[in-house]
Coordinates of C-alpha atoms in Angstrom, one line a residue:
M20 CA 0.0 0.0 0.0
D21 CA 1.4 3.4 -0.9
P22 CA 2.0 5.8 2.0
V23 CA -0.1 8.7 3.0
I24 CA 1.4 12.0 1.8
V25 CA 1.2 14.9 4.3
V26 CA 2.1 18.3 2.8
G27 CA 3.3 20.8 5.4
A28 CA 5.4 20.4 8.5
G29 CA 3.6 22.8 10.8
P30 CA 2.0 21.6 14.1
V31 CA -1.1 20.2 12.2
G32 CA 1.0 18.3 9.6
L33 CA 3.4 17.0 12.3
M34 CA 0.5 15.9 14.5
L35 CA -1.2 14.1 11.6
A36 CA 2.0 12.3 10.6
L37 CA 2.5 11.1 14.2
C38 CA -1.1 9.9 14.6
L39 CA -0.9 8.0 11.3
A40 CA 2.4 6.4 12.3
R41 CA 0.9 5.2 15.6
H42 CA -1.8 3.6 13.5
E43 CA 1.0 1.8 11.6
V44 CA 0.4 3.8 8.4
R45 CA 3.5 4.7 6.3
V46 CA 3.7 8.5 5.8
V47 CA 5.7 10.8 3.5
L48 CA 5.9 14.2 5.1
L49 CA 6.7 17.0 2.5
D50 CA 8.4 19.9 4.2
E51 CA 9.0 22.9 1.9
A52 CA 11.6 24.3 4.4
S53 CA 15.1 23.1 4.4
D54 CA 17.0 21.9 7.5
G55 CA 17.2 24.3 10.4
P56 CA 14.6 26.7 12.0
A57 CA 12.9 29.4 9.9
P58 CA 14.2 32.9 10.7
D59 CA 11.0 33.9 12.5
E60 CA 10.2 30.5 14.0
E61 CA 11.3 31.0 17.7
R62 CA 9.1 34.0 18.6
L63 CA 7.5 34.3 22.1
S64 CA 4.8 36.6 20.7
R65 CA 3.5 33.5 18.8
T66 CA 1.9 31.3 21.4
V67 CA -0.9 28.8 21.4
V68 CA -3.6 27.9 24.0
L69 CA -4.6 24.3 23.8
G70 CA -7.8 23.0 25.4
P71 CA -7.6 19.9 27.6
D72 CA -8.5 17.6 24.8
T73 CA -5.9 18.8 22.3
A74 CA -3.3 19.1 25.0
A75 CA -4.0 15.5 25.9
M76 CA -3.4 14.6 22.2
V77 CA 0.0 16.3 22.3
E78 CA 1.1 14.6 25.5
R79 CA -0.3 11.2 24.4
L80 CA 2.1 11.3 21.5
G81 CA 5.0 11.7 23.9
C82 CA 5.6 15.4 23.5
A83 CA 7.0 17.3 26.5
T84 CA 5.2 20.4 27.6
E85 CA 7.6 21.9 30.1
D86 CA 8.0 25.1 28.0
G87 CA 4.3 25.8 28.6
T88 CA 2.2 26.5 31.6
R89 CA -1.2 25.6 33.0
W90 CA -2.8 28.6 34.6
T91 CA -4.0 28.5 38.2
G92 CA -6.9 30.8 37.3
W93 CA -8.5 33.3 35.0
R94 CA -9.2 36.7 36.4
T95 CA -11.6 39.2 34.8
M96 CA -11.2 42.9 35.7
R97 CA -13.1 46.0 34.8
R98 CA -11.4 49.3 35.5
R99 CA -9.7 48.6 38.9
A100 CA -12.2 46.0 40.2
V101 CA -12.0 42.2 39.9
V102 CA -15.5 41.2 38.6
G103 CA -14.9 37.4 38.4
R104 CA -12.3 34.7 38.8
L105 CA -12.3 31.1 37.6
A106 CA -10.1 28.7 39.4
F107 CA -8.6 25.7 37.6
T108 CA -8.2 22.3 39.2
R109 CA -4.7 21.5 40.4
P110 CA -3.3 18.3 42.0
G111 CA -4.1 18.2 45.8
E112 CA -6.3 21.2 45.8
S113 CA -10.1 21.1 46.4
A114 CA -12.5 23.1 44.3
E115 CA -14.5 24.0 47.5
A116 CA -11.5 25.9 48.8
D117 CA -11.4 28.1 45.7
A118 CA -15.2 28.6 45.8
A119 CA -14.9 29.9 49.4
E120 CA -12.5 32.6 48.2
G121 CA -15.1 33.9 45.7
S122 CA -13.8 31.9 42.8
V123 CA -15.7 29.5 40.5
A124 CA -14.2 26.1 39.9
A125 CA -13.6 25.7 36.2
G126 CA -12.1 22.3 35.7
P127 CA -8.7 21.6 34.1
S128 CA -6.7 24.5 32.8
P129 CA -5.8 25.0 29.1
L130 CA -2.1 24.6 28.2
H131 CA -0.3 27.8 27.1
L132 CA 3.0 27.4 25.2
P133 CA 5.1 29.0 22.5
Q134 CA 4.2 27.6 19.0
H135 CA 7.8 27.0 18.2
A136 CA 8.1 24.8 21.3
L137 CA 5.1 22.7 20.3
T138 CA 6.6 22.4 16.8
R139 CA 10.0 21.3 18.2
E140 CA 8.5 18.6 20.4
L141 CA 6.4 17.2 17.6
K142 CA 9.4 17.1 15.3
A143 CA 11.4 15.3 18.1
A144 CA 8.7 12.7 18.5
L145 CA 8.8 12.0 14.8
V146 CA 12.5 11.1 14.9
S147 CA 11.8 7.7 16.4
E148 CA 9.0 6.9 13.9
E149 CA 10.3 4.6 11.3
K150 CA 7.1 4.8 9.3
V151 CA 7.5 8.5 8.6
R152 CA 9.9 9.7 5.9
I153 CA 10.5 13.5 5.9
V154 CA 11.3 15.1 2.5
R155 CA 12.7 18.7 2.9
G156 CA 13.2 21.5 0.5
G157 CA 10.8 20.7 -2.3
R158 CA 7.8 22.9 -3.2
L159 CA 4.6 21.2 -4.5
E160 CA 4.0 21.9 -8.1
N161 CA 1.2 19.5 -9.3
L162 CA -1.2 16.8 -8.1
R163 CA -2.6 13.9 -10.1
Q164 CA -5.2 11.5 -8.9
D165 CA -6.5 8.2 -10.3
A166 CA -8.5 5.3 -9.1
F167 CA -5.6 3.8 -7.2
G168 CA -3.8 6.7 -5.7
I169 CA -2.4 10.2 -5.9
S170 CA 0.9 11.6 -7.2
A171 CA 2.6 14.7 -5.9
H172 CA 5.2 16.4 -8.1
L173 CA 7.7 18.8 -6.6
R174 CA 9.0 21.9 -8.3
G175 CA 12.5 22.1 -9.6
D176 CA 13.2 18.3 -10.2
K177 CA 11.2 16.4 -12.8
S178 CA 12.2 13.1 -11.1
S179 CA 10.9 14.3 -7.7
A180 CA 7.5 12.7 -7.7
W181 CA 5.9 10.9 -4.8
R182 CA 3.1 8.3 -5.0
G183 CA 0.6 8.0 -2.2
S184 CA -2.7 6.3 -1.3
Y185 CA -4.0 9.6 0.1
L186 CA -2.7 13.2 0.4
V187 CA -3.5 15.8 3.1
G188 CA -2.7 19.4 2.6
C189 CA -1.6 20.9 6.0
D190 CA 0.3 23.7 4.2
G191 CA -1.2 26.8 5.8
A192 CA -3.4 29.7 4.9
R193 CA -1.8 30.1 1.4
S194 CA -2.1 26.3 0.8
T195 CA -0.8 25.1 -2.5
V196 CA -2.8 21.9 -2.2
R197 CA -6.0 23.9 -1.8
K198 CA -5.2 25.9 -4.9
L199 CA -4.3 22.8 -7.0
L200 CA -7.5 21.2 -6.0
G201 CA -9.5 24.3 -7.0
A202 CA -11.2 24.5 -3.6
R203 CA -12.7 27.9 -3.0
F204 CA -11.8 29.7 0.3
P205 CA -14.5 32.3 1.0
G206 CA -14.6 34.4 4.1
R207 CA -13.5 37.8 5.5
T208 CA -10.1 39.4 5.9
A209 CA -8.8 41.2 9.0
V210 CA -11.9 40.5 11.2
E211 CA -9.8 41.6 14.2
R212 CA -6.3 43.0 14.7
Y213 CA -4.2 42.6 17.8
A214 CA -1.0 44.2 19.0
V215 CA 1.1 41.6 20.8
A216 CA 4.1 41.9 23.2
A217 CA 6.0 39.2 25.0
L218 CA 7.9 40.4 28.1
R219 CA 9.5 39.2 31.3
A220 CA 8.2 41.0 34.4
E221 CA 6.8 40.5 37.9
L222 CA 3.1 41.0 37.8
P223 CA 0.6 40.8 40.7
W224 CA -1.0 37.5 39.7
P225 CA 1.7 34.8 39.2
G226 CA 0.3 31.9 37.2
E227 CA -3.1 33.5 36.5
A228 CA -4.3 34.8 33.2
V229 CA -6.1 38.1 33.1
L230 CA -8.7 39.8 30.9
H231 CA -8.8 43.5 31.8
R232 CA -11.7 45.5 30.3
S233 CA -11.8 49.3 30.3
P234 CA -8.5 49.8 32.3
A235 CA -7.7 53.2 33.7
R236 CA -5.0 53.7 31.1
G237 CA -4.8 52.1 27.6
G238 CA -7.4 49.8 26.1
E239 CA -8.6 46.3 26.7
V240 CA -5.7 43.9 27.4
T241 CA -5.2 40.2 28.0
A242 CA -2.2 38.9 29.9
R243 CA -1.3 35.2 29.7
P244 CA 1.6 33.8 31.7
L245 CA 4.4 31.5 30.4
P246 CA 7.2 29.9 32.5
D247 CA 10.1 31.9 33.9
G248 CA 8.1 35.1 34.5
V249 CA 7.3 35.6 30.8
W250 CA 3.9 37.1 29.8
R251 CA 2.1 37.5 26.5
L252 CA 0.0 40.7 26.3
D253 CA -2.6 41.3 23.6
W254 CA -4.5 44.5 22.8
P255 CA -7.3 44.5 20.3
L256 CA -6.8 47.3 17.8
P257 CA -9.5 49.5 16.3
P258 CA -10.6 48.8 12.8
G259 CA -9.0 50.9 10.0
G260 CA -5.6 49.3 9.7
E261 CA -3.6 52.3 10.9
L262 CA 0.1 51.5 11.5
V263 CA 1.1 50.4 15.0
T264 CA 4.5 52.1 15.6
P265 CA 7.1 50.9 18.1
D266 CA 6.5 53.9 20.3
A267 CA 2.7 53.3 20.3
L268 CA 3.3 49.7 21.3
L269 CA 5.7 50.6 24.1
A270 CA 3.1 53.1 25.4
R271 CA 0.5 50.3 25.6
V272 CA 3.0 48.1 27.5
R273 CA 3.8 50.9 30.0
D274 CA 0.2 51.9 30.4
S275 CA -0.8 48.3 31.2
L276 CA 2.0 47.7 33.6
A277 CA 1.4 51.0 35.4
T278 CA -2.3 50.2 35.8
W279 CA -1.5 46.8 37.4
C280 CA 1.5 47.7 39.5
E281 CA 0.8 51.4 40.4
D282 CA 4.0 52.3 38.6
V283 CA 5.9 50.9 35.6
P284 CA 8.1 48.0 37.1
S285 CA 11.3 46.9 35.5
Y286 CA 10.6 44.6 32.5
E287 CA 12.4 42.9 29.6
L288 CA 10.7 43.3 26.3
L289 CA 11.3 40.0 24.4
D290 CA 9.2 40.2 21.3
T291 CA 6.4 42.2 19.6
G292 CA 4.1 41.9 16.7
V293 CA 0.7 42.6 15.1
H294 CA -1.6 39.7 14.7
L295 CA -4.4 39.7 12.1
V296 CA -7.5 37.4 12.4
H297 CA -9.2 36.2 9.2
H298 CA -12.4 34.1 9.0
R299 CA -12.4 31.7 6.1
L300 CA -13.7 28.2 5.4
T301 CA -13.0 26.1 2.4
R302 CA -15.9 24.8 0.3
R303 CA -14.4 21.3 0.2
M304 CA -12.2 19.6 2.8
R305 CA -12.1 16.4 0.6
T306 CA -11.6 16.1 -3.1
G307 CA -11.2 12.4 -4.0
R308 CA -8.1 11.1 -2.3
A309 CA -7.0 14.6 -1.2
F310 CA -7.9 16.3 2.0
L311 CA -7.3 19.7 3.7
A312 CA -6.6 20.3 7.3
G313 CA -5.7 23.2 9.6
D314 CA -5.2 26.6 8.2
A315 CA -5.3 25.2 4.7
A316 CA -9.0 24.5 5.3
H317 CA -10.1 27.2 7.8
L318 CA -9.0 30.4 9.5
L319 CA -10.6 31.6 12.7
G320 CA -9.5 33.3 15.9
A321 CA -11.7 36.3 16.7
L322 CA -12.7 37.0 20.3
G323 CA -9.8 34.9 21.7
T324 CA -10.7 31.6 20.0
Q325 CA -7.8 29.4 19.0
G326 CA -7.5 28.3 15.4
L327 CA -4.7 25.7 16.1
D328 CA -7.0 23.8 18.5
E329 CA -9.3 23.2 15.6
G330 CA -6.4 22.2 13.3
L331 CA -5.3 19.6 15.8
R332 CA -8.8 18.3 16.0
D333 CA -8.8 18.0 12.2
A334 CA -5.7 15.8 12.5
G335 CA -7.2 13.7 15.3
N336 CA -10.5 13.2 13.3
L337 CA -8.8 12.3 10.0
A338 CA -6.0 10.1 11.2
W339 CA -8.0 7.1 12.4
K340 CA -10.3 7.3 9.4
L341 CA -7.4 7.2 7.0
A342 CA -5.9 4.4 9.0
L343 CA -9.0 2.3 8.6
A344 CA -9.1 3.0 4.9
W345 CA -5.4 2.3 4.5
H346 CA -5.5 -1.0 6.4
H347 CA -8.9 -2.3 5.4
G348 CA -10.0 -0.6 2.1
T349 CA -11.8 2.5 1.3
S350 CA -15.3 3.3 2.8
E351 CA -16.6 6.4 1.0
A352 CA -19.0 7.1 4.0
L353 CA -16.0 7.0 6.4
L354 CA -13.9 9.4 4.3
D355 CA -16.8 11.7 3.5
S356 CA -17.5 12.0 7.3
Y357 CA -14.3 14.0 7.7
Q358 CA -15.7 16.9 5.8
A359 CA -19.2 16.5 7.2
E360 CA -18.0 16.6 10.8
R361 CA -15.1 19.1 10.6
R362 CA -16.6 21.6 8.2
G363 CA -19.8 21.6 10.1
A364 CA -18.0 22.2 13.4
I365 CA -15.9 25.0 12.0
G366 CA -18.9 26.6 10.3
D367 CA -20.8 26.6 13.7
R368 CA -17.8 28.2 15.4
L369 CA -17.5 31.0 12.7
R370 CA -21.2 31.7 12.8
A371 CA -21.1 32.1 16.6
A372 CA -18.2 34.5 16.3
D373 CA -19.9 36.5 13.5
R374 CA -23.0 36.9 15.6
A375 CA -21.0 38.0 18.7
L376 CA -18.6 40.4 17.0
P377 CA -20.9 43.3 16.3
A378 CA -22.2 43.4 19.9
V379 CA -18.8 42.8 21.6
R380 CA -16.6 45.1 19.5
G381 CA -19.3 47.6 18.4
E382 CA -20.6 50.7 20.1
G383 CA -22.2 50.0 23.5
G384 CA -20.8 46.5 23.4
W385 CA -21.4 45.7 27.0
S386 CA -25.0 46.7 27.0
S387 CA -25.6 45.3 23.5
V388 CA -24.4 41.9 24.3
R389 CA -26.5 41.6 27.3
R390 CA -29.6 42.5 25.3
T391 CA -29.0 40.6 22.1
L392 CA -27.0 37.5 23.0
V393 CA -28.1 36.5 26.5
P394 CA -31.7 36.9 27.3
G395 CA -32.2 37.8 31.0
A396 CA -28.7 39.2 31.2
L397 CA -27.4 35.9 32.8
R398 CA -24.2 36.2 30.8
G399 CA -22.3 39.3 29.8
H400 CA -19.6 40.7 27.6
D401 CA -16.7 39.5 29.8
E402 CA -18.0 36.0 30.1
L403 CA -18.3 35.7 26.3
L404 CA -14.7 36.8 25.8
T405 CA -13.6 34.4 28.6
D406 CA -15.3 31.5 26.8
G407 CA -13.4 32.3 23.6
H408 CA -10.0 32.5 25.4
L409 CA -10.6 29.3 27.4
G410 CA -12.4 27.1 24.9
R411 CA -15.8 27.2 26.5
G412 CA -19.3 28.0 25.6
Q413 CA -20.6 28.8 22.1
L414 CA -17.2 30.2 21.0
G415 CA -14.9 27.4 22.1
T416 CA -16.4 24.2 23.4
P417 CA -15.0 21.1 21.6
P418 CA -17.4 20.1 18.8
S419 CA -20.2 17.7 19.1
Y420 CA -20.9 15.5 16.0
A421 CA -24.6 15.0 16.7
R422 CA -25.4 14.7 13.0
T423 CA -22.5 12.5 12.1
P424 CA -23.0 9.9 9.4
L425 CA -20.9 7.5 11.5
A426 CA -23.7 6.6 13.9
P427 CA -26.6 4.2 13.7
A428 CA -29.6 5.7 11.8
A429 CA -31.7 5.4 15.0
P430 CA -30.7 4.9 18.6
P431 CA -30.0 1.2 19.2
A432 CA -32.4 -0.9 21.3
G433 CA -31.5 -0.6 24.9
S434 CA -30.0 2.8 24.7
V435 CA -29.8 4.8 27.9
T436 CA -29.2 8.5 28.5
V437 CA -26.0 9.7 30.2
D438 CA -24.8 13.2 30.9
T439 CA -22.8 13.3 27.7
P440 CA -24.9 13.9 24.5
L441 CA -24.3 11.4 21.7
G442 CA -21.6 12.8 19.4
A443 CA -20.0 14.9 22.1
Q444 CA -16.6 14.2 23.7
A445 CA -16.7 11.6 26.4
E446 CA -15.9 12.6 29.9
N447 CA -12.3 12.0 30.9
V448 CA -13.1 9.5 33.6
R449 CA -10.6 7.1 35.2
V450 CA -10.6 3.7 33.4
T451 CA -8.8 0.4 34.0
A452 CA -6.1 0.0 31.4
P453 CA -5.0 -3.4 29.9
D454 CA -2.3 -3.8 32.6
G455 CA -4.8 -3.2 35.4
T456 CA -3.7 0.3 36.2
L457 CA -6.1 3.3 36.4
V458 CA -5.5 5.9 33.8
P459 CA -7.5 8.9 32.4
L460 CA -9.8 7.9 29.4
R461 CA -7.9 10.4 27.2
D462 CA -4.8 8.3 27.6
R463 CA -6.5 5.4 25.7
L464 CA -7.7 7.6 22.8
G465 CA -6.0 7.7 19.4
G466 CA -6.0 4.0 18.8
D467 CA -8.9 1.6 18.6
L468 CA -12.6 1.9 19.2
L469 CA -13.3 1.9 23.0
V470 CA -16.0 -0.1 24.7
I471 CA -16.3 0.9 28.4
L472 CA -18.3 -1.0 31.0
T473 CA -19.5 1.1 34.0
A474 CA -19.0 -1.2 37.0
P475 CA -19.4 0.5 40.4
G476 CA -16.9 -0.8 42.9
S477 CA -14.5 -2.4 40.4
G478 CA -12.0 0.3 41.1
V479 CA -11.2 -1.1 44.6
W480 CA -10.7 -4.7 43.4
E481 CA -7.7 -6.2 41.7
R482 CA -8.3 -7.0 38.0
R483 CA -8.0 -10.8 38.6
H484 CA -11.0 -10.7 40.9
W485 CA -13.5 -9.4 38.4
A486 CA -12.0 -10.1 35.0
D487 CA -14.1 -13.2 34.6
A488 CA -17.0 -12.3 36.7
G489 CA -20.5 -11.0 36.0
L490 CA -20.9 -9.4 32.5
M491 CA -17.3 -9.5 31.6
P492 CA -17.0 -12.8 29.7
Q493 CA -20.0 -12.1 27.6
L494 CA -19.0 -8.5 26.9
A495 CA -15.4 -9.6 26.0
A496 CA -16.8 -12.1 23.6
A497 CA -19.1 -9.4 22.0
V498 CA -16.1 -7.0 21.6
S499 CA -13.9 -9.7 20.0
A500 CA -16.6 -10.2 17.3
L501 CA -16.8 -6.5 16.3
P502 CA -15.9 -5.6 12.7
M503 CA -13.1 -3.2 13.8
R504 CA -10.5 -3.4 16.5
A505 CA -11.8 -2.4 19.9
E506 CA -10.4 -2.1 23.4
L507 CA -12.5 -3.2 26.4
L508 CA -12.1 -0.9 29.4
V509 CA -13.8 -0.6 32.8
T510 CA -14.7 2.5 34.8
D511 CA -16.0 2.7 38.3
E512 CA -18.5 5.4 37.4
Y513 CA -19.5 7.7 34.5
P514 CA -21.6 10.9 34.9
G515 CA -25.3 10.0 34.6
A516 CA -24.7 6.3 33.7
P517 CA -26.5 3.5 35.6
A518 CA -24.5 0.5 36.7
H519 CA -23.6 -1.9 33.8
T520 CA -23.9 0.8 31.1
V521 CA -21.7 0.0 28.1
L522 CA -20.3 3.1 26.4
V523 CA -19.0 3.1 22.8
V524 CA -16.4 5.8 22.2
R525 CA -14.7 6.6 18.9
P526 CA -10.9 6.7 18.7
D527 CA -11.1 10.5 18.8
G528 CA -13.1 10.5 22.0
H529 CA -16.7 11.1 20.7
L530 CA -19.5 9.1 22.3
V531 CA -21.3 6.8 19.8
A532 CA -23.8 5.1 22.1
A533 CA -24.6 4.2 25.7
L534 CA -26.3 0.8 26.1
A535 CA -27.9 -0.9 29.0
G536 CA -26.0 -4.1 29.6
V537 CA -24.4 -6.4 27.0
R538 CA -26.1 -6.2 23.6
P539 CA -23.9 -7.9 21.0
A540 CA -26.0 -7.0 17.9
E541 CA -26.3 -3.4 19.0
L542 CA -22.6 -3.2 19.7
Y543 CA -21.9 -4.6 16.3
A544 CA -24.2 -2.1 14.6
C545 CA -22.4 0.8 16.4
A546 CA -19.0 -0.4 15.4
D547 CA -20.1 -1.0 11.8
A548 CA -21.5 2.6 11.7
V549 CA -18.3 4.0 13.1
R550 CA -16.2 2.4 10.3
G551 CA -18.6 3.7 7.7
G552 CA -20.1 0.3 6.8
T553 CA -18.5 -2.3 4.7
A554 CA -15.0 -1.2 3.6
G555 CA -13.7 -4.3 1.9
G556 CA -10.7 -6.3 2.7
A557 CA -9.8 -8.4 5.7
E558 CA -7.6 -7.2 8.6
P559 CA -4.0 -8.3 8.2
A560 CA -3.1 -10.9 10.8
G561 CA -1.3 -9.7 13.9
R562 CA -1.9 -6.0 13.2
G563 CA -2.8 -3.7 16.1
R564 CA -1.8 -2.7 19.6
K565 CA -0.4 -5.4 21.7
G566 CA -2.0 -6.4 25.0
S567 CA -0.3 -6.2 28.4
D568 CA 1.0 -9.7 28.2
G569 CA 3.0 -8.8 25.0
A570 CA 0.8 -11.0 22.7
A571 CA -1.0 -9.5 19.8
A572 CA -4.5 -8.6 21.0
A573 CA -6.1 -10.4 18.1
G574 CA -5.0 -13.7 19.6
A575 CA -5.2 -12.8 23.3
G576 CA -8.7 -14.0 23.9
P577 CA -11.3 -12.3 26.1
S578 CA -10.1 -10.3 29.1
A579 CA -11.6 -7.6 31.3
A580 CA -9.5 -4.7 30.1
G581 CA -7.6 -5.9 27.2
T582 CA -7.8 -5.4 23.4
A583 CA -10.1 -7.5 21.3
S584 CA -10.6 -7.5 17.5
G585 CA -12.7 -9.0 14.9
D586 CA -9.8 -11.2 13.7
G587 CA -11.0 -13.7 11.2
A588 CA -14.0 -11.4 10.5
G589 CA -12.3 -8.6 8.6
A590 CA -13.4 -5.1 8.1
G591 CA -15.6 -6.0 5.2
S592 CA -16.5 -9.6 5.8
A593 CA -17.7 -9.9 9.4
Q594 CA -21.4 -10.6 10.0
P595 CA -23.3 -9.3 13.0
P596 CA -23.7 -11.8 15.8
S597 CA -27.1 -13.2 16.6
E598 CA -29.1 -11.4 19.2
A599 CA -28.2 -12.5 22.7
P600 CA -30.4 -12.0 25.8
S601 CA -29.8 -8.6 27.4
E602 CA -28.3 -8.5 30.8
A603 CA -29.3 -4.9 31.4
T604 CA -30.8 -5.8 34.8
A605 CA -28.2 -8.4 35.8
N606 CA -26.2 -7.8 38.9
R607 CA -23.9 -10.7 39.3

């Protein structure tokens, strides 16, 4: 099978190449740059804020995040008063203590780090991946597709052509891949502008991020900490495009520091810049065997939202689908679902920002947003901006694929309702891993389909005591008969789930179904929908993640928290098992 060609070695392209390699897919990564860092690569004014789900993706791939920081809180100020504070959960600290201090517990913190540090760590993780070949210094000139693959021709060398099974353009806002595919890229230019400064200083709130509205001096400013006393400061600029001079930027720095510290403290200015926000979304994210991801497919970022978050979600969404097609044969429904899910999610995010922008940035923004966006004035201007910066609410919450084509046409028999809506990301509960240890659910994502049994009390018992008890043998047998590889896990509890609920979770963490007890036919239908229906081709023997005993999971047999696969019943040939009696009410 020809490799998957990834064009572009920014964070999204690197993430996609890593994810595909972990799925045992061969990759050719085309990096237009030559060896060595780009002249403007290491800039502290270019940072990224990753939500808990995308930060977990980065860490799951073995990337260190020591150059970033997780904030202790988010403080909102207006003039000289603190009008709200969110406290993020930290090890060994109770949410109740924060609430007693007038703060609201807000769950895990996002991860804030320089973009060049993220790129460096992703590149370092690729060094040990034998399935990834990096080709540097060539610029894409032409693409040609046929029924069996796609060819990428590089400029300047007629013999420099690469043959692939699929190709993904992760080559940025000026994407050559997008232009060669003829995919339109409509939208708006310079929706917002920001002046940015990175500096080292001692500010009054170490470890906390700050949104300061209507300060006594200067305009609205956001301060976000990095390690070693470094801060990134952002000021939204008025429309019109007038030039931001160095003197004007320094005046903004001094005004903000003087407001917070009563006088201008000593500081070291490390980097400055002007950041433009564009809103664009391609008409097509898939054209035959070619796909678009990241900035090549969409641009967003107004009101504090993070475009890179969505680019990394593109990579996580596409990687497991391409891996299934690469190993088992193409399912058009599976590959089409990438555009349906991701383009729909980005479109929703852009529409939400477009609705909010006139009220938030226009005349009388504070009063306007209370009237037009939040009936009853339950939420306000500051809360809306906070949601954008922290990846919450209508501007930033991770997408829910409620209308995905990769789900049963109707809820399966025996479905139950849990606190997570179908299509949304599953809660990051503690689950029992194949070796019997307790790990966060996000640590098990990025590989196989997950089937999770909610078994209250199982967390206090050793695995050997319950691996062959109650529902486990029947559930393990049902999982082993699924038409795609699946991993069976156990959790002590899941929000809103009754005992013996069986959860089906996609490799990218989205909930497919919640079933009462062991229902082999319904489980099969869910797995079949997730893989896009019959794809053709049987699973190669011995492929897949190994179990804790070192044996390939396909031959490991049923276990409580191991990996099971439909070995011998390949991705296109397995037949659904006969209906078995439900044990929804069993308690043994």
